Amino acid sequence: MDLIHFAIPGFILLITAEVIFSAVEKRDLYETKDAASSIAMGLGNVIIGLFTKAVIFLIYLAAYEFRFFTPDASLWWVWALCFFADDLTYYWFHRSSHEIRYFWASHVVHHSSRRYNLSTALRQTWTGNLSGAFLFWIWMPLVGFHPAMVMAMQSISLLYQFWIHTEAIHKLPRPLEFVLNTPSHHRVHHSSEIKYLDRNHGGVLIIWDRLFGTFQPEEERPVYGLTVNIETYNPLRIATHEWAAIWRDLRRARTWKEAWMYVFGAPGWDRDGNGKTAKALRTSVLPPSAPPAGMPLIQK
């Protein structure tokens, strides 16, 4: 059974605790319809995962048959390598899910709430596995990590990321903030403000964002949601609205290049040059002399 299934009672307990915290502190962190939509998306993800994850395991197992190495899974450092390999893979998968519309069509679901609370962590895609997102990890069984290890690490990463979806925690001690993905870092990631767009893609670790120039510290309370919000609590529409938008754009594409860009270009790309991609939005508001948002904090 997936580790996520064992964690469901814990999710419920922590969400209940945060609802109580919000009421006592008068923080207004929850909105009933929004939270219900997020929970429905989470349940749908679990149900679909019962079928898709079995298929993915078999695909990883087939790849494992052609592995280049056979590391001993009884050694602690093999598990440590697996953790770092998974977390780095997650970073590039997550970054690609913001920079390539095909993957964004599944991932946008997670960003569609204008609230930021533990229920938002459950707002998960229904189409991610169906669209092939798991292929980002296919290299891991090829180099010798057993599929059970790979999928266990994927679950551990998702479990870790549950608790960072909160405004109840401001910041952790600075050494932890420097290394780990934290509520503060992930609040930035969920913001619709231009300087925060497509930043802080890390899973467990934030070091990849610092290394690859996508880190952005939290400077003020973010505004959550999408640059153009979808105005619905209907789970089916939440799950499919961007796929429907891609189909509409494909129908009006005049060339194969345009069709390609509507599917695999940056979200917001438009053939007339009027698109609202994150890069275009950022260029429109940052002065030419300003350093790019997300410059690594490591100073020489």
Coordinates of N, CA and C in Angstrom, one line a residue, residues 4 7-8 10-12 14-16 18 29-30 34-46 53 90 94 106-126 154-167 181-183 186-187 189-190 203 224 238:
I4 N 1.2 7.1 1.4 CA 0.2 8.2 1.6 C -1.1 7.8 2.2
A7 N -1.0 7.8 5.9 CA -1.0 9.2 6.4 C -2.3 9.9 6.4
I8 N -3.3 9.4 5.8 CA -4.6 10.1 5.7 C -5.2 10.5 7.0
G10 N -3.6 11.2 9.7 CA -2.8 12.3 10.2 C -3.2 13.6 9.5
F11 N -3.4 13.5 8.2 CA -3.9 14.7 7.4 C -5.1 15.3 8.0
I12 N -6.1 14.4 8.3 CA -7.4 14.9 8.8 C -7.2 15.5 10.2
L14 N -4.4 17.0 11.4 CA -3.7 18.2 11.3 C -4.6 19.3 10.7
I15 N -5.4 19.0 9.7 CA -6.3 20.0 9.1 C -7.3 20.4 10.2
T16 N -7.8 19.5 11.0 CA -8.8 19.9 12.1 C -8.1 20.8 13.0
E18 N -5.6 22.8 12.4 CA -5.4 24.2 11.8 C -6.7 24.9 11.7
L29 N -8.3 31.4 7.7 CA -7.4 30.7 6.8 C -8.2 29.7 5.9
Y30 N -9.4 29.4 6.3 CA -10.2 28.4 5.5 C -11.5 29.1 5.0
D34 N -13.9 26.0 -0.7 CA -12.5 25.9 -1.2 C -11.9 24.6 -0.6
A35 N -12.0 24.5 0.7 CA -11.4 23.3 1.4 C -12.1 22.0 0.9
A36 N -13.4 22.1 0.7 CA -14.1 20.9 0.2 C -13.6 20.5 -1.2
S37 N -13.4 21.5 -2.0 CA -12.8 21.2 -3.4 C -11.4 20.6 -3.3
S38 N -10.6 21.1 -2.4 CA -9.3 20.6 -2.2 C -9.3 19.1 -1.8
I39 N -10.2 18.8 -0.8 CA -10.3 17.5 -0.3 C -10.8 16.5 -1.3
A40 N -11.8 17.0 -2.1 CA -12.3 16.2 -3.2 C -11.2 15.9 -4.3
M41 N -10.4 16.9 -4.6 CA -9.3 16.6 -5.5 C -8.3 15.6 -4.9
G42 N -8.0 15.7 -3.6 CA -7.1 14.7 -3.0 C -7.7 13.3 -3.0
L43 N -9.0 13.2 -2.8 CA -9.6 11.8 -2.8 C -9.6 11.3 -4.2
G44 N -9.8 12.1 -5.2 CA -9.8 11.7 -6.6 C -8.4 11.2 -7.0
N45 N -7.4 12.0 -6.5 CA -6.0 11.6 -6.8 C -5.7 10.2 -6.2
V46 N -6.1 10.0 -5.0 CA -5.8 8.7 -4.4 C -6.5 7.6 -5.1
K53 N -0.6 3.9 -10.3 CA 0.6 3.6 -9.6 C 1.1 2.2 -9.8
Y90 N 12.7 15.6 -8.5 CA 11.4 16.3 -8.2 C 11.6 17.8 -8.6
H94 N 9.2 19.5 -11.1 CA 8.3 20.6 -10.6 C 8.6 21.9 -11.4
S106 N -1.6 19.7 -15.8 CA -1.9 18.8 -14.6 C -1.6 19.6 -13.3
H107 N -0.5 20.3 -13.3 CA 0.0 20.9 -12.0 C -0.8 22.1 -11.6
V108 N -1.4 22.8 -12.6 CA -2.1 24.0 -12.3 C -3.2 23.8 -11.2
V109 N -3.7 22.5 -11.2 CA -4.7 22.1 -10.2 C -4.2 22.5 -8.7
H110 N -3.0 22.3 -8.5 CA -2.5 22.5 -7.1 C -2.3 24.0 -6.8
H111 N -2.3 24.8 -7.8 CA -2.2 26.3 -7.6 C -3.5 27.0 -7.7
S112 N -4.6 26.3 -7.9 CA -5.9 27.0 -8.2 C -6.6 27.5 -7.0
S113 N -6.2 27.2 -5.8 CA -6.8 27.8 -4.6 C -6.3 29.1 -4.3
R114 N -7.2 30.0 -3.8 CA -6.7 31.3 -3.4 C -6.5 31.3 -1.9
R115 N -6.6 30.1 -1.2 CA -6.3 30.0 0.2 C -5.0 29.2 0.3
Y116 N -4.3 29.3 1.4 CA -3.1 28.6 1.7 C -3.2 28.0 3.0
N117 N -3.5 26.7 3.0 CA -3.7 26.0 4.3 C -3.4 24.5 4.0
L118 N -3.5 23.7 5.1 CA -3.2 22.3 4.9 C -4.1 21.5 3.9
S119 N -5.3 22.0 3.8 CA -6.2 21.3 2.8 C -5.7 21.6 1.4
T120 N -5.0 22.7 1.2 CA -4.5 23.0 -0.1 C -3.5 22.0 -0.6
A121 N -2.8 21.4 0.4 CA -1.8 20.4 0.1 C -2.5 19.2 -0.6
L122 N -3.7 18.9 -0.3 CA -4.5 17.8 -0.8 C -5.0 18.1 -2.2
R123 N -4.9 19.3 -2.7 CA -5.5 19.7 -4.0 C -4.5 19.2 -5.1
Q124 N -4.7 17.9 -5.4 CA -3.7 17.2 -6.3 C -4.3 16.9 -7.6
T125 N -3.4 16.7 -8.6 CA -3.9 16.4 -10.0 C -4.6 15.1 -10.1
W126 N -5.5 15.0 -11.1 CA -6.0 13.7 -11.5 C -5.4 13.2 -12.7
Q154 N 9.3 9.0 -3.4 CA 8.3 9.9 -4.0 C 7.2 10.1 -2.9
S155 N 6.8 9.1 -2.2 CA 5.7 9.2 -1.2 C 6.3 10.0 0.0
I156 N 7.5 9.8 0.4 CA 8.1 10.5 1.5 C 8.2 12.0 1.2
S157 N 8.5 12.3 -0.1 CA 8.6 13.7 -0.5 C 7.3 14.4 -0.4
L158 N 6.2 13.7 -0.8 CA 4.9 14.3 -0.8 C 4.4 14.4 0.7
L159 N 4.7 13.4 1.5 CA 4.4 13.5 2.9 C 5.0 14.7 3.6
Y160 N 6.3 14.9 3.3 CA 7.0 16.1 3.8 C 6.3 17.4 3.4
Q161 N 5.9 17.5 2.1 CA 5.4 18.7 1.6 C 4.0 19.0 2.1
F162 N 3.4 18.1 2.8 CA 2.0 18.4 3.3 C 2.1 19.5 4.4
W163 N 3.0 19.4 5.3 CA 3.0 20.4 6.4 C 3.5 21.8 6.1
I164 N 4.1 21.9 4.9 CA 4.6 23.3 4.6 C 3.5 24.1 4.0
H165 N 2.3 23.6 3.8 CA 1.2 24.3 3.2 C 0.4 25.0 4.4
T166 N 1.1 25.9 5.1 CA 0.4 26.6 6.2 C 0.9 28.0 6.4
E167 N 0.1 28.8 6.9 CA 0.4 30.2 7.4 C 0.6 30.2 8.9
N181 N 13.0 23.0 2.3 CA 11.8 23.7 1.8 C 10.9 23.9 3.1
T182 N 10.5 25.1 3.3 CA 9.7 25.5 4.5 C 8.4 26.1 4.2
P183 N 7.5 26.3 5.1 CA 6.3 27.1 4.8 C 6.5 28.4 4.2
H186 N 7.6 27.9 0.6 CA 6.5 27.4 -0.3 C 5.3 28.3 -0.4
R187 N 5.2 29.2 0.5 CA 4.2 30.3 0.3 C 4.5 31.1 -0.9
H189 N 6.1 30.1 -3.5 CA 5.8 29.3 -4.6 C 4.3 29.3 -5.0
H190 N 3.4 29.4 -4.1 CA 2.0 29.5 -4.4 C 1.5 30.9 -4.7
G203 N 11.4 20.2 -3.4 CA 10.5 19.3 -2.7 C 10.8 19.3 -1.2
Y224 N -2.4 34.5 -3.0 CA -2.4 33.1 -3.6 C -3.3 33.0 -4.7
I238 N -11.9 21.9 -12.1 CA -10.5 22.2 -11.6 C -9.5 21.3 -12.2

